[in-house]
CSV table of C-alpha atoms in Angstrom, one decimal:
chain,number,residue,atom,x,y,z
A,796,MET,CA,0.0,0.0,0.0
A,797,THR,CA,1.3,3.4,-0.9
A,798,PRO,CA,2.0,5.8,2.0
A,799,PRO,CA,-1.1,7.9,2.6
A,800,PHE,CA,-1.3,11.3,1.0
A,801,LEU,CA,-2.8,12.8,4.2
A,802,LEU,CA,-1.9,11.3,7.5
A,803,ALA,CA,-3.5,12.6,10.7
A,804,GLU,CA,-2.2,10.8,13.8
A,805,LYS,CA,-3.8,11.1,17.2
A,806,LEU,CA,-4.9,14.6,16.6
A,807,GLU,CA,-5.9,16.2,19.8
A,808,ARG,CA,-7.1,19.7,20.5
A,809,ARG,CA,-8.3,21.1,23.8
A,810,VAL,CA,-9.3,24.7,24.6
A,811,GLY,CA,-9.2,25.1,28.3
A,812,ASP,CA,-11.1,22.2,29.8
A,813,THR,CA,-13.0,21.5,26.6
A,814,GLN,CA,-11.8,18.7,24.4
A,815,ILE,CA,-12.5,19.5,20.8
A,816,LEU,CA,-10.6,16.7,19.1
A,817,GLY,CA,-10.0,13.5,21.1
A,818,GLY,CA,-7.3,11.6,19.3
A,819,ILE,CA,-8.3,11.4,15.6
A,820,ASP,CA,-6.6,9.1,13.2
A,821,LEU,CA,-7.3,9.6,9.6
A,822,SER,CA,-5.4,8.6,6.5
A,823,VAL,CA,-6.4,9.6,3.0
A,824,GLN,CA,-5.0,8.4,-0.3
A,825,LYS,CA,-4.4,10.6,-3.2
A,826,GLY,CA,-7.5,11.3,-5.2
A,827,GLU,CA,-9.9,10.2,-2.5
A,828,VAL,CA,-12.9,12.3,-1.7
A,829,VAL,CA,-13.7,12.0,2.0
A,830,GLY,CA,-17.0,13.2,3.4
A,831,LEU,CA,-17.0,14.3,7.1
A,832,ILE,CA,-20.4,14.0,8.7
A,833,GLY,CA,-21.6,14.4,12.2
A,834,PRO,CA,-23.6,16.6,14.5
A,835,SER,CA,-22.7,20.2,15.2
A,836,GLY,CA,-19.9,20.5,17.7
A,837,SER,CA,-18.6,17.0,16.8
A,838,GLY,CA,-15.3,18.5,15.7
A,839,LYS,CA,-15.6,18.3,11.9
A,840,SER,CA,-14.7,21.9,11.2
A,841,SER,CA,-12.0,21.8,13.9
A,842,LEU,CA,-10.5,18.8,12.2
A,843,LEU,CA,-10.3,20.7,8.9
A,844,ARG,CA,-8.9,23.8,10.6
A,845,CYS,CA,-6.2,21.7,12.4
A,846,ILE,CA,-5.3,20.0,9.1
A,847,ALA,CA,-5.0,23.4,7.4
A,848,GLY,CA,-2.9,24.6,10.3
A,849,LEU,CA,-5.3,27.4,11.3
A,850,ASP,CA,-5.9,26.0,14.7
A,851,PRO,CA,-3.0,24.7,16.9
A,852,LEU,CA,-3.0,21.0,17.9
A,853,THR,CA,-2.4,20.1,21.5
A,854,GLY,CA,-1.3,16.6,20.5
A,855,GLY,CA,-0.6,14.4,17.4
A,856,ARG,CA,0.5,15.5,14.0
A,857,VAL,CA,-0.6,16.1,10.5
A,858,LEU,CA,1.5,15.0,7.5
A,859,VAL,CA,0.7,15.8,3.8
A,860,GLU,CA,2.9,13.9,1.4
A,861,GLY,CA,5.1,13.1,4.4
A,862,ARG,CA,5.6,16.7,5.5
A,863,VAL,CA,4.0,18.9,8.1
A,864,PRO,CA,1.9,21.5,6.0
A,865,MET,CA,2.2,25.1,6.9
A,866,PRO,CA,-0.5,27.6,6.1
A,867,GLY,CA,0.4,29.3,2.8
A,868,ASP,CA,2.9,26.8,1.6
A,869,GLY,CA,0.6,25.7,-1.2
A,870,THR,CA,-0.2,22.3,0.2
A,871,VAL,CA,-3.7,22.8,1.6
A,872,GLY,CA,-6.5,25.0,0.3
A,873,MET,CA,-9.7,25.7,2.1
A,874,VAL,CA,-13.2,26.7,1.2
A,875,PHE,CA,-15.1,28.3,4.0
A,876,GLN,CA,-18.8,28.3,5.0
A,877,GLN,CA,-18.7,32.1,5.1
A,878,PHE,CA,-16.9,32.3,1.7
A,879,ASN,CA,-14.4,34.9,3.1
A,880,LEU,CA,-14.1,36.8,-0.1
A,881,TRP,CA,-12.4,40.1,0.2
A,882,PRO,CA,-15.2,42.7,-0.2
A,883,HIS,CA,-13.1,45.5,-1.6
A,884,LEU,CA,-11.9,43.4,-4.6
A,885,THR,CA,-13.8,42.2,-7.7
A,886,ALA,CA,-14.3,38.5,-8.3
A,887,GLN,CA,-11.3,38.5,-10.7
A,888,GLU,CA,-9.1,40.4,-8.2
A,889,ASN,CA,-10.0,38.0,-5.5
A,890,VAL,CA,-8.8,35.1,-7.5
A,891,ALA,CA,-5.7,37.0,-8.9
A,892,LEU,CA,-4.4,38.5,-5.7
A,893,ALA,CA,-2.6,35.4,-4.4
A,894,LEU,CA,-1.3,34.6,-7.8
A,895,ARG,CA,0.4,38.0,-7.9
A,896,LEU,CA,1.5,38.4,-4.3
A,897,ALA,CA,2.2,34.8,-3.3
A,898,LEU,CA,3.1,33.1,-6.6
A,899,ARG,CA,4.7,36.3,-8.0
A,900,LYS,CA,3.1,36.0,-11.4
A,901,PRO,CA,3.1,39.1,-13.6
A,902,ARG,CA,-0.2,41.1,-13.5
A,903,ALA,CA,-1.4,40.1,-17.0
A,904,GLU,CA,-0.7,36.4,-16.4
A,905,ALA,CA,-2.4,36.4,-13.0
A,906,ALA,CA,-5.5,38.1,-14.6
A,907,GLU,CA,-5.6,35.6,-17.4
A,908,ARG,CA,-5.4,32.7,-15.0
A,909,ALA,CA,-8.0,34.2,-12.7
A,910,ARG,CA,-10.4,34.6,-15.7
A,911,ALA,CA,-9.7,31.0,-16.6
A,912,MET,CA,-10.5,29.9,-13.1
A,913,LEU,CA,-13.7,31.9,-13.0
A,914,ASP,CA,-14.7,30.4,-16.3
A,915,ARG,CA,-14.2,27.0,-14.8
A,916,VAL,CA,-16.8,27.7,-12.1
A,917,GLY,CA,-19.1,29.4,-14.7
A,918,LEU,CA,-18.6,33.0,-13.6
A,919,LEU,CA,-16.5,34.6,-16.2
A,920,LYS,CA,-19.3,37.0,-17.1
A,921,LEU,CA,-19.3,38.3,-13.5
A,922,ALA,CA,-15.5,38.7,-13.2
A,923,ASP,CA,-15.8,42.5,-12.5
A,924,ARG,CA,-18.4,42.3,-9.8
A,925,ARG,CA,-17.6,42.8,-6.2
A,926,PRO,CA,-18.7,40.1,-3.7
A,927,ALA,CA,-21.7,42.3,-2.5
A,928,GLN,CA,-23.0,42.2,-6.0
A,929,LEU,CA,-23.0,38.4,-6.2
A,930,SER,CA,-25.4,35.8,-4.8
A,931,GLY,CA,-24.2,33.5,-2.1
A,932,GLY,CA,-23.8,30.7,-4.5
A,933,GLN,CA,-21.8,32.8,-6.9
A,934,GLN,CA,-19.6,34.1,-4.0
A,935,GLN,CA,-18.8,30.5,-3.0
A,936,ARG,CA,-18.0,29.6,-6.5
A,937,VAL,CA,-15.6,32.6,-6.7
A,938,ALA,CA,-14.1,31.3,-3.4
A,939,ILE,CA,-13.6,27.9,-5.0
A,940,ALA,CA,-12.0,29.4,-8.0
A,941,ARG,CA,-9.7,31.4,-5.7
A,942,THR,CA,-8.6,28.3,-4.0
A,943,LEU,CA,-8.2,26.3,-7.2
A,944,ALA,CA,-6.1,29.0,-8.8
A,945,VAL,CA,-3.1,28.4,-6.5
A,946,GLU,CA,-3.3,24.6,-7.1
A,947,PRO,CA,-3.3,23.2,-3.6
A,948,ARG,CA,-2.7,19.5,-3.4
A,949,LEU,CA,-5.4,19.0,-0.8
A,950,ILE,CA,-8.7,21.0,-0.7
A,951,LEU,CA,-10.8,21.2,2.4
A,952,PHE,CA,-14.4,22.2,2.2
A,953,ASP,CA,-15.9,23.4,5.5
A,954,GLU,CA,-19.6,23.3,5.1
A,955,PRO,CA,-19.5,25.1,1.8
A,956,THR,CA,-23.2,25.2,1.4
A,957,ALA,CA,-24.4,25.7,4.9
A,958,SER,CA,-25.4,29.3,4.4
A,959,LEU,CA,-27.0,28.8,1.0
A,960,ASP,CA,-30.6,28.1,0.0
A,961,PRO,CA,-31.3,24.8,-1.8
A,962,GLU,CA,-31.0,26.2,-5.3
A,963,LEU,CA,-27.7,27.9,-4.6
A,964,THR,CA,-26.6,24.8,-2.8
A,965,THR,CA,-27.1,22.8,-5.9
A,966,GLU,CA,-25.0,25.1,-8.1
A,967,VAL,CA,-22.1,25.0,-5.6
A,968,LEU,CA,-22.4,21.2,-5.1
A,969,ASP,CA,-22.3,20.7,-8.9
A,970,VAL,CA,-19.0,22.6,-9.0
A,971,ILE,CA,-17.5,20.5,-6.2
A,972,ARG,CA,-18.9,17.3,-7.9
A,973,GLY,CA,-17.0,18.3,-11.0
A,974,LEU,CA,-13.8,18.8,-9.0
A,975,ALA,CA,-14.2,15.4,-7.4
A,976,GLU,CA,-14.3,13.8,-10.9
A,977,THR,CA,-11.0,15.4,-11.8
A,978,GLY,CA,-9.1,13.4,-9.2
A,979,LEU,CA,-8.5,16.1,-6.7
A,980,THR,CA,-8.0,15.0,-3.1
A,981,MET,CA,-10.7,16.6,-1.0
A,982,LEU,CA,-12.2,16.5,2.5
A,983,VAL,CA,-15.7,17.8,2.6
A,984,VAL,CA,-17.6,18.6,5.7
A,985,SER,CA,-21.2,18.8,4.8
A,986,HIS,CA,-24.7,18.3,6.2
A,987,GLU,CA,-25.9,17.5,2.7
A,988,MET,CA,-26.0,13.8,3.2
A,989,GLY,CA,-27.2,13.0,-0.3
A,990,PHE,CA,-24.3,14.9,-1.7
A,991,VAL,CA,-21.8,13.2,0.5
A,992,ALA,CA,-23.3,9.9,-0.3
A,993,SER,CA,-23.1,10.5,-4.1
A,994,VAL,CA,-19.7,12.3,-4.3
A,995,ALA,CA,-17.5,11.0,-1.5
A,996,SER,CA,-15.7,7.7,-2.0
A,997,ARG,CA,-15.5,7.5,1.8
A,998,ALA,CA,-17.4,8.8,4.7
A,999,VAL,CA,-16.2,9.5,8.2
A,1000,PHE,CA,-18.7,10.0,11.1
A,1001,LEU,CA,-17.5,12.1,14.0
A,1002,ASP,CA,-19.0,12.6,17.3
A,1003,HIS,CA,-17.6,14.4,20.4
A,1004,GLY,CA,-14.2,14.8,18.7
A,1005,LYS,CA,-13.8,11.1,17.8
A,1006,VAL,CA,-14.1,9.1,14.7
A,1007,LEU,CA,-17.0,6.7,15.3
A,1008,VAL,CA,-17.3,5.2,11.8
A,1009,ASP,CA,-15.0,5.4,8.8
A,1010,GLY,CA,-15.6,3.4,5.6
A,1011,PRO,CA,-16.8,3.5,2.0
A,1012,ALA,CA,-19.5,6.1,1.8
A,1013,ARG,CA,-22.2,3.6,0.7
A,1014,SER,CA,-21.6,1.2,3.5
A,1015,VAL,CA,-21.3,3.9,6.1
A,1016,PHE,CA,-24.7,5.3,5.2
A,1017,ARG,CA,-26.4,1.9,4.5
A,1018,ASP,CA,-24.8,-0.8,6.6
A,1019,ALA,CA,-23.0,0.7,9.6
A,1020,ALA,CA,-24.5,-0.5,12.8
A,1021,GLU,CA,-23.0,2.2,15.0
A,1022,PRO,CA,-26.1,3.4,17.0
A,1023,ARG,CA,-25.0,7.0,17.2
A,1024,LEU,CA,-24.7,7.2,13.4
A,1025,ARG,CA,-28.0,5.5,12.9
A,1026,ARG,CA,-29.7,8.0,15.2
A,1027,PHE,CA,-28.0,10.9,13.4
A,1028,LEU,CA,-29.0,9.7,9.9
A,1029,SER,CA,-32.6,8.9,10.9
A,1030,THR,CA,-33.2,12.4,12.3
A,1031,TYR,CA,-31.8,13.7,9.0
A,1032,LEU,CA,-34.1,11.6,7.0
A,1033,GLN,CA,-37.1,12.6,9.1
A,1034,ARG,CA,-36.3,16.2,8.2
A,1035,VAL,CA,-35.8,16.0,4.5
A,1036,ALA,CA,-37.6,12.9,3.4
A,1037,TRP,CA,-41.1,14.3,3.6
A,1038,ALA,CA,-43.8,12.8,1.5
A,1039,PRO,CA,-45.0,14.8,-1.5
A,1040,ASP,CA,-48.6,14.2,-0.6
A,1041,PRO,CA,-49.3,15.0,3.1
A,1042,ALA,CA,-51.7,12.1,3.2
A,1043,ALA,CA,-49.1,9.7,1.9
A,1044,ALA,CA,-47.4,7.4,4.3
A,1045,VAL,CA,-43.8,8.3,5.3
A,1046,PRO,CA,-42.9,6.0,8.2
A,1047,GLU,CA,-41.6,3.0,6.3
A,1048,LEU,CA,-38.6,5.1,5.2
A,1049,LEU,CA,-37.7,6.2,8.7
A,1050,PRO,CA,-36.3,3.2,10.6
A,1051,ALA,CA,-33.1,1.6,9.4
A,1052,ALA,CA,-34.7,-1.1,7.3
A,1053,PRO,CA,-32.8,-4.3,6.9
A,1054,GLY,CA,-32.0,-3.3,3.4
A,1055,GLY,CA,-30.6,0.0,4.7
A,1056,PHE,CA,-31.6,3.5,3.9
A,1057,SER,CA,-32.9,3.8,0.4
A,1058,LEU,CA,-31.3,7.2,0.4
A,1059,LEU,CA,-28.1,5.5,-0.3
A,1060,ASP,CA,-29.0,3.6,-3.4
A,1061,ALA,CA,-28.9,7.0,-5.1
A,1062,ALA,CA,-25.2,6.9,-4.4
A,1063,ALA,CA,-24.9,4.7,-7.4
A,1064,SER,CA,-26.9,6.9,-9.7
A,1065,PRO,CA,-25.1,9.2,-12.1
A,1066,PRO,CA,-24.1,12.6,-10.8
A,1067,GLY,CA,-26.3,15.5,-11.4
A,1068,GLU,CA,-29.6,13.9,-10.7
A,1069,GLY,CA,-30.2,16.1,-7.7
A,1070,LEU,CA,-30.7,15.0,-4.2
A,1071,PRO,CA,-31.0,11.3,-4.2
A,1072,LEU,CA,-34.0,11.0,-2.0
A,1073,ALA,CA,-35.8,7.8,-2.4
A,1074,VAL,CA,-39.2,9.0,-1.5
A,1075,PRO,CA,-41.5,6.2,-2.8
A,1076,LYS,CA,-43.8,7.6,-5.4
A,1077,SER,CA,-47.0,6.6,-3.8
A,1078,GLY,CA,-49.3,6.3,-6.8
A,1079,ALA,CA,-51.5,9.2,-5.7
B,529,MET,CA,-1.2,99.8,11.4
B,530,SER,CA,-4.8,99.3,12.2
B,531,ILE,CA,-5.9,96.4,14.5
B,532,VAL,CA,-7.6,94.7,11.6
B,533,ALA,CA,-4.5,94.8,9.5
B,534,GLU,CA,-2.3,93.7,12.4
B,535,THR,CA,-4.6,90.8,13.1
B,536,LEU,CA,-4.7,89.7,9.5
B,537,TRP,CA,-0.9,89.9,9.3
B,538,ALA,CA,-0.7,87.8,12.5
B,539,VAL,CA,-3.0,85.2,11.0
B,540,ALA,CA,-1.0,85.2,7.8
B,541,ARG,CA,2.2,84.6,9.7
B,542,GLY,CA,0.8,81.9,12.0
B,543,LEU,CA,-1.4,80.0,9.7
B,544,PRO,CA,1.3,78.2,7.6
B,545,LEU,CA,2.9,76.8,10.7
B,546,THR,CA,-0.3,75.7,12.2
B,547,VAL,CA,-1.3,73.9,9.0
B,548,GLY,CA,2.2,72.5,8.5
B,549,ILE,CA,2.7,71.2,12.1
B,550,TRP,CA,-0.8,69.8,12.0
B,551,LEU,CA,-0.4,68.0,8.7
B,552,ALA,CA,3.0,66.6,9.7
B,553,SER,CA,1.6,65.4,13.0
B,554,VAL,CA,-1.4,63.8,11.3
B,555,ALA,CA,0.9,62.0,8.8
B,556,THR,CA,3.4,60.7,11.5
B,557,GLY,CA,0.5,59.9,13.8
B,558,LEU,CA,-1.3,57.9,11.1
B,559,VAL,CA,1.8,55.9,10.3
B,560,ALA,CA,2.7,55.3,13.9
B,561,GLY,CA,-0.9,54.6,14.7
B,562,VAL,CA,-1.1,51.9,12.0
B,563,LEU,CA,2.2,50.4,13.2
B,564,VAL,CA,1.0,50.3,16.9
B,565,ALA,CA,-2.3,48.8,16.0
B,566,CYS,CA,-0.6,46.1,13.8
B,567,ALA,CA,1.9,45.3,16.5
B,568,ARG,CA,-1.0,45.0,19.0
B,569,HIS,CA,-3.1,42.9,16.6
B,570,PHE,CA,-0.4,40.6,15.2
B,571,GLY,CA,2.4,40.8,17.8
B,572,PRO,CA,3.1,38.7,20.8
B,573,ARG,CA,1.2,39.3,24.0
B,574,PRO,CA,3.9,41.3,25.9
B,575,VAL,CA,4.2,43.7,23.0
B,576,ASN,CA,0.4,44.2,23.1
B,577,ALA,CA,0.6,44.9,26.9
B,578,LEU,CA,3.5,47.3,26.6
B,579,LEU,CA,1.8,49.3,23.8
B,580,LEU,CA,-1.5,49.3,25.6
B,581,ALA,CA,0.3,50.8,28.6
B,582,MET,CA,1.8,53.5,26.4
B,583,VAL,CA,-1.5,54.3,24.7
B,584,GLU,CA,-3.2,54.6,28.1
B,585,THR,CA,-0.5,56.9,29.4
B,586,VAL,CA,-0.7,59.3,26.5
B,587,ARG,CA,-4.5,59.3,26.7
B,588,GLY,CA,-4.5,59.8,30.4
B,589,VAL,CA,-2.4,63.0,30.5
B,590,PRO,CA,-3.7,66.4,29.2
B,591,PHE,CA,-1.9,67.4,26.0
B,592,VAL,CA,-0.8,70.7,27.5
B,593,VAL,CA,1.1,68.7,30.2
B,594,GLN,CA,2.7,66.4,27.6
B,595,ALA,CA,3.9,69.3,25.5
B,596,PHE,CA,5.3,71.0,28.6
B,597,LEU,CA,7.1,67.8,29.7
B,598,LEU,CA,8.6,67.2,26.3
B,599,TYR,CA,9.8,70.7,25.7
B,600,TYR,CA,10.9,71.7,29.2
B,601,GLY,CA,11.7,68.2,30.5
B,602,GLY,CA,13.3,66.9,27.3
B,603,PRO,CA,16.7,68.5,27.9
B,604,PHE,CA,17.1,66.6,31.2
B,605,ILE,CA,17.1,63.3,29.2
B,606,GLY,CA,19.2,64.7,26.4
B,607,LEU,CA,16.2,65.7,24.2
B,608,ASP,CA,16.9,69.3,23.5
B,609,LEU,CA,14.4,70.2,20.8
B,610,THR,CA,13.4,73.4,19.1
B,611,PRO,CA,9.8,74.5,19.9
B,612,ILE,CA,8.6,73.4,16.5
B,613,LEU,CA,10.3,70.0,16.6
B,614,ALA,CA,9.0,69.4,20.2
B,615,GLY,CA,5.5,70.5,19.1
B,616,TRP,CA,5.5,68.2,16.1
B,617,LEU,CA,6.8,65.3,18.2
B,618,ALA,CA,4.4,65.8,21.1
B,619,LEU,CA,1.4,66.1,18.7
B,620,SER,CA,2.5,63.1,16.7
B,621,VAL,CA,2.7,60.9,19.8
B,622,TYR,CA,-0.7,62.2,21.0
B,623,ALA,CA,-2.2,61.6,17.6
B,624,ALA,CA,-0.6,58.1,17.3
B,625,ALA,CA,-2.2,57.0,20.5
B,626,TYR,CA,-5.7,57.9,19.4
B,627,PHE,CA,-5.3,56.8,15.8
B,628,SER,CA,-4.0,53.4,16.9
B,629,GLU,CA,-7.2,52.8,18.8
B,630,VAL,CA,-9.3,53.6,15.6
B,631,PHE,CA,-7.2,51.1,13.6
B,632,ARG,CA,-7.4,48.5,16.3
B,633,ALA,CA,-11.2,48.7,16.1
B,634,GLY,CA,-10.8,48.5,12.3
B,635,PHE,CA,-8.8,45.3,12.6
B,636,ALA,CA,-11.2,43.8,15.2
B,637,ALA,CA,-14.2,44.5,12.9
B,638,ILE,CA,-12.9,42.4,10.0
B,639,PRO,CA,-13.9,38.7,10.2
B,640,PRO,CA,-10.9,36.5,11.0
B,641,GLY,CA,-11.8,34.3,8.0
B,642,HIS,CA,-10.6,37.1,5.6
B,643,THR,CA,-7.2,36.8,7.1
B,644,GLU,CA,-7.2,33.0,7.3
B,645,ALA,CA,-8.2,32.7,3.7
B,646,ALA,CA,-5.3,35.0,2.7
B,647,ARG,CA,-2.8,33.1,4.9
B,648,LEU,CA,-3.8,29.8,3.4
B,649,LEU,CA,-3.4,31.2,-0.1
B,650,GLY,CA,0.2,32.2,0.7
B,651,LEU,CA,0.1,35.9,1.5
B,652,ASP,CA,2.4,37.1,4.2
B,653,THR,CA,1.4,39.3,7.1
B,654,ARG,CA,2.6,42.5,5.5
B,655,GLN,CA,0.7,41.7,2.3
B,656,ILE,CA,-2.4,40.8,4.3
B,657,ILE,CA,-2.3,44.1,6.2
B,658,ALA,CA,-1.5,46.3,3.2
B,659,ARG,CA,-3.6,44.6,0.5
B,660,ILE,CA,-6.5,43.3,2.4
B,661,LEU,CA,-7.1,44.6,6.0
B,662,LEU,CA,-6.3,48.3,5.5
B,663,PRO,CA,-8.2,48.7,2.3
B,664,GLU,CA,-11.1,46.7,3.7
B,665,MET,CA,-11.4,48.9,6.8
B,666,ALA,CA,-10.6,52.2,5.0
B,667,LEU,CA,-14.2,53.3,4.5
B,668,SER,CA,-15.3,52.4,8.1
B,669,VAL,CA,-12.4,54.0,9.9
B,670,LEU,CA,-12.3,57.2,7.8
B,671,PRO,CA,-15.0,59.1,9.8
B,672,ALA,CA,-13.3,58.4,13.1
B,673,LEU,CA,-9.9,59.4,11.7
B,674,ALA,CA,-11.2,62.6,10.2
B,675,ASN,CA,-12.9,63.4,13.5
B,676,LEU,CA,-9.5,63.0,15.3
B,677,ALA,CA,-7.8,65.1,12.6
B,678,VAL,CA,-10.2,67.9,13.3
B,679,ILE,CA,-9.6,67.7,17.0
B,680,LEU,CA,-5.8,67.8,16.4
B,681,ILE,CA,-6.2,71.1,14.4
B,682,LYS,CA,-7.4,72.7,17.6
B,683,GLU,CA,-4.8,71.0,19.8
B,684,THR,CA,-2.1,72.8,17.8
B,685,ALA,CA,-3.2,75.9,19.7
B,686,ILE,CA,-1.7,74.5,22.9
B,687,LEU,CA,1.7,74.5,21.2
B,688,SER,CA,1.7,78.3,21.6
B,689,ILE,CA,2.6,77.9,25.3
B,690,ILE,CA,5.8,76.2,24.3
B,691,THR,CA,6.5,79.2,22.1
B,692,VAL,CA,5.8,77.6,18.8
B,693,PRO,CA,4.9,80.7,16.6
B,694,GLU,CA,1.7,79.3,15.3
B,695,LEU,CA,-1.7,80.9,14.8
B,696,THR,CA,-2.7,81.2,18.4
B,697,PHE,CA,0.8,82.5,19.4
B,698,THR,CA,0.9,85.2,16.7
B,699,VAL,CA,-2.7,86.3,17.0
B,700,SER,CA,-2.9,86.4,20.8
B,701,GLY,CA,0.4,88.4,20.6
B,702,VAL,CA,-1.5,91.1,18.8
B,703,GLY,CA,-4.2,90.9,21.5
B,704,SER,CA,-1.8,91.3,24.3
B,705,ALA,CA,0.0,94.3,22.7
B,706,THR,CA,-3.2,96.1,21.7
B,707,PHE,CA,-5.7,94.9,24.3
B,708,ALA,CA,-8.1,94.3,21.4
B,709,PHE,CA,-8.9,90.8,22.8
B,710,ALA,CA,-12.4,90.5,21.4
B,711,GLN,CA,-11.4,91.3,17.8
B,712,THR,CA,-8.3,89.1,17.8
B,713,MET,CA,-9.9,86.2,19.5
B,714,THR,CA,-12.8,86.3,17.1
B,715,ALA,CA,-10.4,86.3,14.2
B,716,LEU,CA,-8.6,83.3,15.8
B,717,ALA,CA,-11.8,81.5,16.3
B,718,LEU,CA,-12.9,82.1,12.6
B,719,SER,CA,-9.5,80.9,11.4
B,720,TYR,CA,-9.7,77.6,13.2
B,721,TRP,CA,-13.3,77.2,12.2
B,722,LEU,CA,-12.4,77.7,8.6
B,723,LEU,CA,-9.7,75.1,8.8
B,724,VAL,CA,-12.0,72.6,10.4
B,725,GLU,CA,-14.7,73.2,7.7
B,726,LEU,CA,-12.1,72.6,4.9
B,727,THR,CA,-10.9,69.5,6.6
B,728,ALA,CA,-14.4,68.1,7.0
B,729,HIS,CA,-15.2,68.8,3.4
B,730,ALA,CA,-12.0,67.1,2.3
B,731,ALA,CA,-12.9,64.1,4.4
B,732,ARG,CA,-16.3,63.8,2.8
B,733,ARG,CA,-14.8,63.9,-0.6
B,734,LEU,CA,-12.2,61.3,0.4
B,735,GLU,CA,-15.0,59.1,1.8
B,736,ARG,CA,-16.7,59.1,-1.6
B,737,GLY,CA,-13.5,58.3,-3.3
B,738,ILE,CA,-12.7,55.4,-1.1
B,739,ALA,CA,-16.3,54.1,-1.5
B,740,ARG,CA,-15.8,54.2,-5.3
B,741,ALA,CA,-12.5,52.4,-5.0
B,742,THR,CA,-13.5,49.7,-2.5
B,743,LEU,CA,-17.2,49.1,-3.1
B,744,GLY,CA,-17.5,50.0,-6.7
B,745,THR,CA,-20.4,52.4,-5.8
B,746,ALA,CA,-20.7,56.0,-6.8
């Protein structure tokens, strides 16, 4: 087996008396897309921030390609829930700034590359707009273009769609789905279970700063017996898997049926078919 | 020479120095204020504590006392300055303390994520400050900075007591010599008021310019 691309060993982070991460081991191969799921406060975002080097560890270590990554060394890129675009710069300037200042590219070359990146996320036409003149989904796509432009070898997505409505969520997820297909190594924290199920090759379930389940996405969603995960997934399904007809029966979808959650069968369906919710079409 | 002519002549003699020493102090104060705020925001904790103590000291002592201490006390510690140099230095330190607090608020108001994103993309601290944080806060700190600049115009009057031949010094000199205090003080008041109005007007124009540059709005 090749040495892992990303190796996190016994990651521990405490703030005062609070344990945020309680000894997390994670190894990721090149090209893998790992979905991190779990309840709020389970340590998903902290794990990403520690891998990126934004939050200090109190124990353990992170290696990417055998080396400890430092913020800004070009190893790790991150896409944030709050986009974090710089409001005084246009979309194109947001993407080009690091190319010019960090990678020392000439102004024209940086601008050209920035426009190519914006084109890749479908926003070339809005290159001269400022963040305030863009929708949330467009802002997040600019943020993705900005991260891609400096070619990090590992990209972390920290709840990239958590502040977007369902429509904008879809446009952002489509971009991320496209990236996954190009063989980029990515860690994606998301509450979009359907997305994680269909895009991630592997899913990791965290709770209270520990990894409870780690395995191929399909089996984590469908077969894992871990009770905390079952409870987590069932509340999710209760929330999103409503019946189209209020009179239609819902309950048979809710418990973990022996065959697993039908949600997961959509994992096998081709990308772009939307949220793979298997709500039975009750012949109403 | 009539009192009016004498007063006008005194204004003409004092005004350039008032404006000069004020502009110089605002310039040095802005630079020093940015540096202090950066050191407090990005520097290690002891640096922050030390600078906080210095800012508190400057803010806690009346400017007239600071000017006195620097000009008359300076020679005891080998700081033998001309009145104008002492006035410029005293006003710069005073300005820096207040300016630094405005910039500190500016730094604090920017979401940490804007800095984190920049750091991950490979920008260094100097680039983050110059290219992201300062332009981003420019519009929001400008009114507070302009307000301080206006206050500093009037603080230059205090430099008359350490014999800086600025506006208050020259005009009140006419008053003392002719006992026409009402006329000379009115002229003095009008002069400062005019300066303040011009400054406020310039600040509003600058605000619109910065809005255009950073928000893309007219």
